Amino acid sequence: MSKRRLLKKYATVWDPVARRSVRVHRKQATELLGRPLLPGEVVHHLDGNSLNNHPDNLLVMPSQRHHASLEQYLRRARRGQPTLFPDLLEAYRPATQGTLFQFVL
């Protein structure tokens, strides 16, 4: 698999205040949280589609370490492999009411 294939595409928009382009999912998360993202916070696309920036598809993770753990858990679940901590995803599972951003640790 080539390095080029591993790169994801992200939608960007021009931010006239910062005078640079910003990724739409990070801008969307900032607006929905009502505050800037903290250093180290990662915005995860729940369905894996980096171009789907719907608020219901975004989850703010406190760090890349949390994001990597969630990705590994989801990858193993898709393959039907057992996981060491089967209840790990419960902390990130969206509630029937509220917003996905309430799970920011």
Short mmCIF file of C-alpha atoms in Angstrom, two decimals:
data_model
loop_
_atom_site.label_atom_id
_atom_site.label_comp_id
_atom_site.label_asym_id
_atom_site.label_seq_id
_atom_site.Cartn_x
_atom_site.Cartn_y
_atom_site.Cartn_z
CA MET A 1 0.00 0.00 0.00
CA SER A 2 1.48 3.32 -1.00
CA LYS A 3 1.89 6.26 1.34
CA ARG A 4 -0.32 8.33 -0.94
CA ARG A 5 -3.25 5.96 -0.39
CA LEU A 6 -2.99 6.27 3.39
CA LEU A 7 -3.52 10.03 3.36
CA LYS A 8 -7.09 11.12 4.08
CA LYS A 9 -8.78 14.04 2.36
CA TYR A 10 -10.29 16.72 4.57
CA ALA A 11 -12.54 19.59 3.51
CA THR A 12 -11.04 23.02 4.19
CA VAL A 13 -12.34 26.59 4.19
CA TRP A 14 -10.56 29.92 4.26
CA ASP A 15 -10.61 31.67 7.65
CA PRO A 16 -10.25 35.41 7.01
CA VAL A 17 -9.53 36.14 10.68
CA ALA A 18 -6.64 33.68 10.92
CA ARG A 19 -5.75 34.34 7.26
CA ARG A 20 -5.25 30.65 6.53
CA SER A 21 -7.30 27.63 5.52
CA VAL A 22 -8.75 25.50 8.33
CA ARG A 23 -10.23 22.04 8.30
CA VAL A 24 -14.03 22.10 8.33
CA HIS A 25 -14.42 19.37 10.97
CA ARG A 26 -12.21 21.25 13.43
CA LYS A 27 -14.04 24.53 12.74
CA GLN A 28 -17.39 22.75 13.17
CA ALA A 29 -16.27 21.25 16.50
CA THR A 30 -15.09 24.66 17.71
CA GLU A 31 -18.44 26.24 16.88
CA LEU A 32 -20.45 23.45 18.50
CA LEU A 33 -18.33 23.43 21.66
CA GLY A 34 -18.48 27.21 21.91
CA ARG A 35 -14.74 27.36 22.58
CA PRO A 36 -11.50 26.78 20.72
CA LEU A 37 -10.17 23.24 20.68
CA LEU A 38 -7.55 22.68 23.34
CA PRO A 39 -4.02 21.70 22.35
CA GLY A 40 -3.96 17.97 21.72
CA GLU A 41 -7.72 17.54 21.21
CA VAL A 42 -8.60 15.42 18.18
CA VAL A 43 -11.85 15.48 16.20
CA HIS A 44 -12.86 11.94 15.18
CA HIS A 45 -15.27 11.08 12.33
CA LEU A 46 -17.45 8.27 13.68
CA ASP A 47 -18.23 6.76 10.28
CA GLY A 48 -14.62 7.01 9.08
CA ASN A 49 -15.57 9.33 6.21
CA SER A 50 -13.29 12.35 6.57
CA LEU A 51 -15.56 14.41 4.30
CA ASN A 52 -18.71 13.82 6.39
CA ASN A 53 -18.64 16.82 8.72
CA HIS A 54 -22.18 16.53 10.07
CA PRO A 55 -22.23 17.32 13.81
CA ASP A 56 -23.68 13.87 14.58
CA ASN A 57 -20.63 12.30 12.95
CA LEU A 58 -18.00 14.21 14.95
CA LEU A 59 -16.54 13.24 18.31
CA VAL A 60 -13.96 15.34 20.16
CA MET A 61 -11.30 13.20 21.81
CA PRO A 62 -9.01 14.59 24.53
CA SER A 63 -5.82 13.26 22.94
CA GLN A 64 -4.35 11.27 20.08
CA ARG A 65 -3.80 8.41 22.53
CA HIS A 66 -7.55 8.16 23.21
CA HIS A 67 -8.24 8.42 19.50
CA ALA A 68 -5.78 5.63 18.68
CA SER A 69 -7.32 3.37 21.35
CA LEU A 70 -10.80 3.96 19.95
CA GLU A 71 -9.61 3.31 16.38
CA GLN A 72 -7.97 0.03 17.42
CA TYR A 73 -11.10 -1.04 19.28
CA LEU A 74 -13.35 -0.26 16.30
CA ARG A 75 -10.98 -1.99 13.87
CA ARG A 76 -10.98 -5.18 15.96
CA ALA A 77 -14.77 -5.04 16.34
CA ARG A 78 -15.21 -4.76 12.54
CA ARG A 79 -13.02 -7.83 12.07
CA GLY A 80 -14.89 -9.79 14.75
CA GLN A 81 -11.78 -10.08 16.91
CA PRO A 82 -12.09 -10.10 20.70
CA THR A 83 -10.96 -7.03 22.61
CA LEU A 84 -9.25 -6.78 25.96
CA PHE A 85 -11.73 -4.21 27.27
CA PRO A 86 -15.14 -4.86 25.66
CA ASP A 87 -16.78 -1.96 27.50
CA LEU A 88 -14.26 0.63 26.26
CA LEU A 89 -16.61 2.01 23.63
CA GLU A 90 -19.37 2.66 26.18
CA ALA A 91 -17.57 5.81 27.35
CA TYR A 92 -17.74 7.19 23.81
CA ARG A 93 -21.11 5.81 22.71
CA PRO A 94 -23.51 8.69 21.99
CA ALA A 95 -26.52 9.03 24.26
CA THR A 96 -30.02 9.07 22.79
CA GLN A 97 -30.28 12.73 23.82
CA GLY A 98 -27.63 15.40 24.00
CA THR A 99 -24.57 15.89 21.89
CA LEU A 100 -21.50 13.84 21.11
CA PHE A 101 -19.37 16.63 22.53
CA GLN A 102 -20.58 15.92 26.06
CA PHE A 103 -18.09 13.04 26.15
CA VAL A 104 -15.03 15.28 25.96
CA LEU A 105 -12.94 14.19 28.92
#
